[in-house]
């Protein structure tokens, strides 16, 4: 069975756990812990290890969805999963302290993945907080990735359709890149 | 005042101080009302005739005429020079000279079924500015910016400045003539969405802070707040006819505090017009040979989109493609590829390389090799089947 690993990353409170719940067919596994990092986010629990969910397609393919902990002290896990991942759903909450700065930091952290064409950005909680515009986010992306065209949407992590749009555009982008590379190879 | 006469040519007032501009405007309006000249006055540089002040560098296309306003003692001479103090006769004579040259160099721009029926209204305060300047000619230098714009705050001022920035790519003469007709203070009457879309495109490109109303027979009006990027329309999109026999777009300069307090994102309307209302082909300002690339993904979570749209968007983000190549690569009918390019260009999401284009960046696509069309290998194809899309 082919496995496709998709990662979900972003600041604390960005909606990673919720997004995986919205997409997964199985009961998601979450390892939330009481949040002691009160200054970073006003939330009782936070993901300290991994969220996990999956989508199975026939008996051929399994899409594994992993939510990465928001706190930097767990960085080592990012690296392990990143090597296996085909793509990343990067969620940034519009009400974060410095959403553009956070976005730039995460993009830098996951530079390898965007070089493979494998990132989509979802801006969450735009319904409750007036933050930067989508154009501002797109500009930050262009600046941090030397002009790459990464899909960026406003999303509600609780909305399954929104998360499907994220996931599908991520896959479409990766496959479109591969298809064009293949054609260029054929032409050469 | 609006006069319902068809304007033949457009005149752009660029970089004039408030006094000169007000005078020219008043004279143009009077000449228009008296039937002496039928020119549409605009504040952008994509017009047949540009009137600017003596020392200002203006980049013009070959077929554009540049007239300069100079002081009485300037030694220069020529058919397109205006001396201060500006007179009615001098301006009408300038227009005559310009008409003669434009008529001889090319046929008058063909507007298709588009009728331009307005002239720029004299803004409140402009007449007073003339009176004041004439009463005290040695007064401090007149401000460069219209006080109405100055009051709108820095983002509006940037928009005004952006008007004078170079175009992303040069429109053809006919397109320029048509596009120029759509700015603030004008009314555009068309017989299809294609007619009206040119006006919308022009407003979006020039970024003049504009409020607009689109009236359709037997349908709800559409109110558009361009600076706020919002629109209002009851029952949208079902209430909007795709083939109206008349569409009227009326545009006015946005006044402070006039923006729509709420509404839907403007991109939703532009997406609808581009993908559905424009009909079978490319929008009038796009050419079949134009190579296009996406500069930003559309916000699909607020747009009514299909899997084909997503697939085409991914292709556009990774290659520089013509409409035909996009259609081949994505395995969708040409009409659908044209529709998405129309929408993206209205939404300002496209980088366009106009012919003569460099060698294609992407090898000629093999039909049906794009995303999700390769039956077995594609995760995208499998996921959309799985998700029942
Ligand atoms: N209003 C609103 N709430 C959201 C949105 N996305 C996520 N949430 C909520 O934000 C909170 C944090 O989400 P969570 O998934 O725990 O974030 P995580 O720390 O990234 O795992 C939860 O209460 C979610 O229901 C959104 O777009 N709008
Ligand atoms: Mg969590």
PDB file of N, CA and C in Angstrom, chain B residues 330-375:
ATOM      1  N   UNK B 330      -4.453  20.645 -19.240  1.00  0.00           N
ATOM      2  CA  UNK B 330      -5.356  20.285 -18.149  1.00  0.00           C
ATOM      3  C   UNK B 330      -6.494  19.399 -18.620  1.00  0.00           C
ATOM      4  N   UNK B 331      -6.565  19.155 -19.922  1.00  0.00           N
ATOM      5  CA  UNK B 331      -7.632  18.305 -20.442  1.00  0.00           C
ATOM      6  C   UNK B 331      -9.011  18.905 -20.229  1.00  0.00           C
ATOM      7  N   UNK B 332      -9.129  20.220 -20.412  1.00  0.00           N
ATOM      8  CA  UNK B 332     -10.453  20.864 -20.306  1.00  0.00           C
ATOM      9  C   UNK B 332     -10.727  21.607 -21.612  1.00  0.00           C
ATOM     10  N   UNK B 333     -12.012  21.848 -21.935  1.00  0.00           N
ATOM     11  CA  UNK B 333     -12.319  22.576 -23.162  1.00  0.00           C
ATOM     12  C   UNK B 333     -11.703  23.978 -23.143  1.00  0.00           C
ATOM     13  N   UNK B 334     -11.397  24.482 -24.341  1.00  0.00           N
ATOM     14  CA  UNK B 334     -10.771  25.805 -24.464  1.00  0.00           C
ATOM     15  C   UNK B 334     -11.584  26.866 -23.722  1.00  0.00           C
ATOM     16  N   UNK B 335     -12.896  26.776 -23.854  1.00  0.00           N
ATOM     17  CA  UNK B 335     -13.795  27.761 -23.255  1.00  0.00           C
ATOM     18  C   UNK B 335     -13.557  27.895 -21.742  1.00  0.00           C
ATOM     19  N   UNK B 336     -13.319  26.769 -21.115  1.00  0.00           N
ATOM     20  CA  UNK B 336     -13.113  26.784 -19.676  1.00  0.00           C
ATOM     21  C   UNK B 336     -11.750  27.379 -19.317  1.00  0.00           C
ATOM     22  N   UNK B 337     -10.755  27.074 -20.146  1.00  0.00           N
ATOM     23  CA  UNK B 337      -9.410  27.645 -19.924  1.00  0.00           C
ATOM     24  C   UNK B 337      -9.460  29.159 -20.117  1.00  0.00           C
ATOM     25  N   UNK B 338     -10.185  29.596 -21.151  1.00  0.00           N
ATOM     26  CA  UNK B 338     -10.309  31.036 -21.402  1.00  0.00           C
ATOM     27  C   UNK B 338     -11.003  31.698 -20.213  1.00  0.00           C
ATOM     28  N   UNK B 339     -12.030  31.046 -19.706  1.00  0.00           N
ATOM     29  CA  UNK B 339     -12.795  31.602 -18.593  1.00  0.00           C
ATOM     30  C   UNK B 339     -11.936  31.849 -17.369  1.00  0.00           C
ATOM     31  N   UNK B 340     -11.080  30.916 -17.046  1.00  0.00           N
ATOM     32  CA  UNK B 340     -10.272  31.083 -15.837  1.00  0.00           C
ATOM     33  C   UNK B 340      -9.225  32.170 -16.053  1.00  0.00           C
ATOM     34  N   UNK B 341      -8.711  32.292 -17.281  1.00  0.00           N
ATOM     35  CA  UNK B 341      -7.758  33.380 -17.560  1.00  0.00           C
ATOM     36  C   UNK B 341      -8.464  34.728 -17.480  1.00  0.00           C
ATOM     37  N   UNK B 342      -9.685  34.790 -17.996  1.00  0.00           N
ATOM     38  CA  UNK B 342     -10.468  36.027 -17.888  1.00  0.00           C
ATOM     39  C   UNK B 342     -10.608  36.435 -16.422  1.00  0.00           C
ATOM     40  N   UNK B 343     -11.004  35.469 -15.614  1.00  0.00           N
ATOM     41  CA  UNK B 343     -11.240  35.764 -14.198  1.00  0.00           C
ATOM     42  C   UNK B 343      -9.946  36.189 -13.513  1.00  0.00           C
ATOM     43  N   UNK B 344      -8.878  35.426 -13.732  1.00  0.00           N
ATOM     44  CA  UNK B 344      -7.613  35.749 -13.073  1.00  0.00           C
ATOM     45  C   UNK B 344      -7.108  37.126 -13.493  1.00  0.00           C
ATOM     46  N   UNK B 345      -7.313  37.486 -14.757  1.00  0.00           N
ATOM     47  CA  UNK B 345      -6.799  38.792 -15.176  1.00  0.00           C
ATOM     48  C   UNK B 345      -7.628  39.904 -14.536  1.00  0.00           C
ATOM     49  N   UNK B 346      -8.943  39.717 -14.431  1.00  0.00           N
ATOM     50  CA  UNK B 346      -9.764  40.705 -13.724  1.00  0.00           C
ATOM     51  C   UNK B 346      -9.340  40.808 -12.258  1.00  0.00           C
ATOM     52  N   UNK B 347      -9.017  39.669 -11.675  1.00  0.00           N
ATOM     53  CA  UNK B 347      -8.679  39.639 -10.251  1.00  0.00           C
ATOM     54  C   UNK B 347      -7.244  40.096  -9.984  1.00  0.00           C
ATOM     55  N   UNK B 348      -6.503  40.387 -11.058  1.00  0.00           N
ATOM     56  CA  UNK B 348      -5.131  40.870 -10.893  1.00  0.00           C
ATOM     57  C   UNK B 348      -4.160  39.779 -10.483  1.00  0.00           C
ATOM     58  N   UNK B 349      -4.455  38.531 -10.849  1.00  0.00           N
ATOM     59  CA  UNK B 349      -3.616  37.425 -10.400  1.00  0.00           C
ATOM     60  C   UNK B 349      -2.669  36.921 -11.481  1.00  0.00           C
ATOM     61  N   UNK B 350      -2.661  37.591 -12.645  1.00  0.00           N
ATOM     62  CA  UNK B 350      -1.872  37.074 -13.768  1.00  0.00           C
ATOM     63  C   UNK B 350      -0.672  37.940 -14.096  1.00  0.00           C
ATOM     64  N   UNK B 351       0.406  37.274 -14.444  1.00  0.00           N
ATOM     65  CA  UNK B 351       1.511  37.943 -15.121  1.00  0.00           C
ATOM     66  C   UNK B 351       1.367  37.561 -16.594  1.00  0.00           C
ATOM     67  N   UNK B 352       1.336  38.565 -17.466  1.00  0.00           N
ATOM     68  CA  UNK B 352       1.096  38.274 -18.879  1.00  0.00           C
ATOM     69  C   UNK B 352       2.310  38.665 -19.696  1.00  0.00           C
ATOM     70  N   UNK B 353       2.774  37.774 -20.533  1.00  0.00           N
ATOM     71  CA  UNK B 353       3.832  38.126 -21.488  1.00  0.00           C
ATOM     72  C   UNK B 353       3.211  38.194 -22.863  1.00  0.00           C
ATOM     73  N   UNK B 354       3.193  39.415 -23.375  1.00  0.00           N
ATOM     74  CA  UNK B 354       2.514  39.649 -24.641  1.00  0.00           C
ATOM     75  C   UNK B 354       3.460  39.388 -25.799  1.00  0.00           C
ATOM     76  N   UNK B 355       2.917  38.953 -26.932  1.00  0.00           N
ATOM     77  CA  UNK B 355       3.721  38.722 -28.141  1.00  0.00           C
ATOM     78  C   UNK B 355       4.424  40.012 -28.562  1.00  0.00           C
ATOM     79  N   UNK B 356       5.605  39.990 -29.177  1.00  0.00           N
ATOM     80  CA  UNK B 356       6.298  38.768 -29.516  1.00  0.00           C
ATOM     81  C   UNK B 356       6.902  38.129 -28.268  1.00  0.00           C
ATOM     82  N   UNK B 357       6.464  36.925 -27.982  1.00  0.00           N
ATOM     83  CA  UNK B 357       6.853  36.268 -26.744  1.00  0.00           C
ATOM     84  C   UNK B 357       8.194  35.583 -26.906  1.00  0.00           C
ATOM     85  N   UNK B 358       8.903  35.425 -25.785  1.00  0.00           N
ATOM     86  CA  UNK B 358      10.122  34.639 -25.851  1.00  0.00           C
ATOM     87  C   UNK B 358       9.764  33.178 -26.129  1.00  0.00           C
ATOM     88  N   UNK B 359      10.771  32.394 -26.413  1.00  0.00           N
ATOM     89  CA  UNK B 359      10.520  30.967 -26.657  1.00  0.00           C
ATOM     90  C   UNK B 359       9.744  30.394 -25.479  1.00  0.00           C
ATOM     91  N   UNK B 360       8.811  29.488 -25.749  1.00  0.00           N
ATOM     92  CA  UNK B 360       7.980  28.951 -24.670  1.00  0.00           C
ATOM     93  C   UNK B 360       8.814  28.411 -23.522  1.00  0.00           C
ATOM     94  N   UNK B 361       8.346  28.712 -22.311  1.00  0.00           N
ATOM     95  CA  UNK B 361       9.052  28.222 -21.134  1.00  0.00           C
ATOM     96  C   UNK B 361       8.718  26.762 -20.870  1.00  0.00           C
ATOM     97  N   UNK B 362       7.659  26.328 -21.498  1.00  0.00           N
ATOM     98  CA  UNK B 362       7.159  24.995 -21.223  1.00  0.00           C
ATOM     99  C   UNK B 362       7.066  24.297 -22.564  1.00  0.00           C
ATOM    100  N   UNK B 363       7.570  23.076 -22.667  1.00  0.00           N
ATOM    101  CA  UNK B 363       7.461  22.395 -23.944  1.00  0.00           C
ATOM    102  C   UNK B 363       6.001  22.190 -24.310  1.00  0.00           C
ATOM    103  N   UNK B 364       5.725  22.126 -25.607  1.00  0.00           N
ATOM    104  CA  UNK B 364       4.347  21.959 -26.036  1.00  0.00           C
ATOM    105  C   UNK B 364       3.740  20.793 -25.275  1.00  0.00           C
ATOM    106  N   UNK B 365       2.661  21.049 -24.555  1.00  0.00           N
ATOM    107  CA  UNK B 365       2.136  20.005 -23.697  1.00  0.00           C
ATOM    108  C   UNK B 365       1.546  18.845 -24.494  1.00  0.00           C
ATOM    109  N   UNK B 366       1.677  17.687 -23.937  1.00  0.00           N
ATOM    110  CA  UNK B 366       1.049  16.513 -24.508  1.00  0.00           C
ATOM    111  C   UNK B 366      -0.331  16.443 -23.879  1.00  0.00           C
ATOM    112  N   UNK B 367      -1.358  16.384 -24.720  1.00  0.00           N
ATOM    113  CA  UNK B 367      -2.725  16.433 -24.193  1.00  0.00           C
ATOM    114  C   UNK B 367      -2.931  15.403 -23.107  1.00  0.00           C
ATOM    115  N   UNK B 368      -3.563  15.841 -22.035  1.00  0.00           N
ATOM    116  CA  UNK B 368      -3.979  14.895 -21.014  1.00  0.00           C
ATOM    117  C   UNK B 368      -2.868  14.373 -20.115  1.00  0.00           C
ATOM    118  N   UNK B 369      -1.707  15.052 -20.110  1.00  0.00           N
ATOM    119  CA  UNK B 369      -0.658  14.569 -19.212  1.00  0.00           C
ATOM    120  C   UNK B 369      -0.610  15.377 -17.928  1.00  0.00           C
ATOM    121  N   UNK B 370      -1.512  16.342 -17.780  1.00  0.00           N
ATOM    122  CA  UNK B 370      -1.495  17.206 -16.599  1.00  0.00           C
ATOM    123  C   UNK B 370      -2.013  16.489 -15.362  1.00  0.00           C
ATOM    124  N   UNK B 371      -2.204  17.293 -14.330  1.00  0.00           N
ATOM    125  CA  UNK B 371      -2.612  16.757 -13.039  1.00  0.00           C
ATOM    126  C   UNK B 371      -3.936  16.018 -13.114  1.00  0.00           C
ATOM    127  N   UNK B 372      -3.968  14.892 -12.492  1.00  0.00           N
ATOM    128  CA  UNK B 372      -5.244  14.208 -12.300  1.00  0.00           C
ATOM    129  C   UNK B 372      -5.820  13.602 -13.556  1.00  0.00           C
ATOM    130  N   UNK B 373      -5.127  13.780 -14.693  1.00  0.00           N
ATOM    131  CA  UNK B 373      -5.683  13.193 -15.904  1.00  0.00           C
ATOM    132  C   UNK B 373      -4.994  11.871 -16.208  1.00  0.00           C
ATOM    133  N   UNK B 374      -3.830  11.636 -15.588  1.00  0.00           N
ATOM    134  CA  UNK B 374      -3.213  10.316 -15.755  1.00  0.00           C
ATOM    135  C   UNK B 374      -3.947   9.379 -14.822  1.00  0.00           C
ATOM    136  N   UNK B 375      -4.612   8.438 -15.393  1.00  0.00           N
ATOM    137  CA  UNK B 375      -5.626   7.725 -14.628  1.00  0.00           C
ATOM    138  C   UNK B 375      -5.094   7.063 -13.361  1.00  0.00           C
TER     139      UNK B 375
END
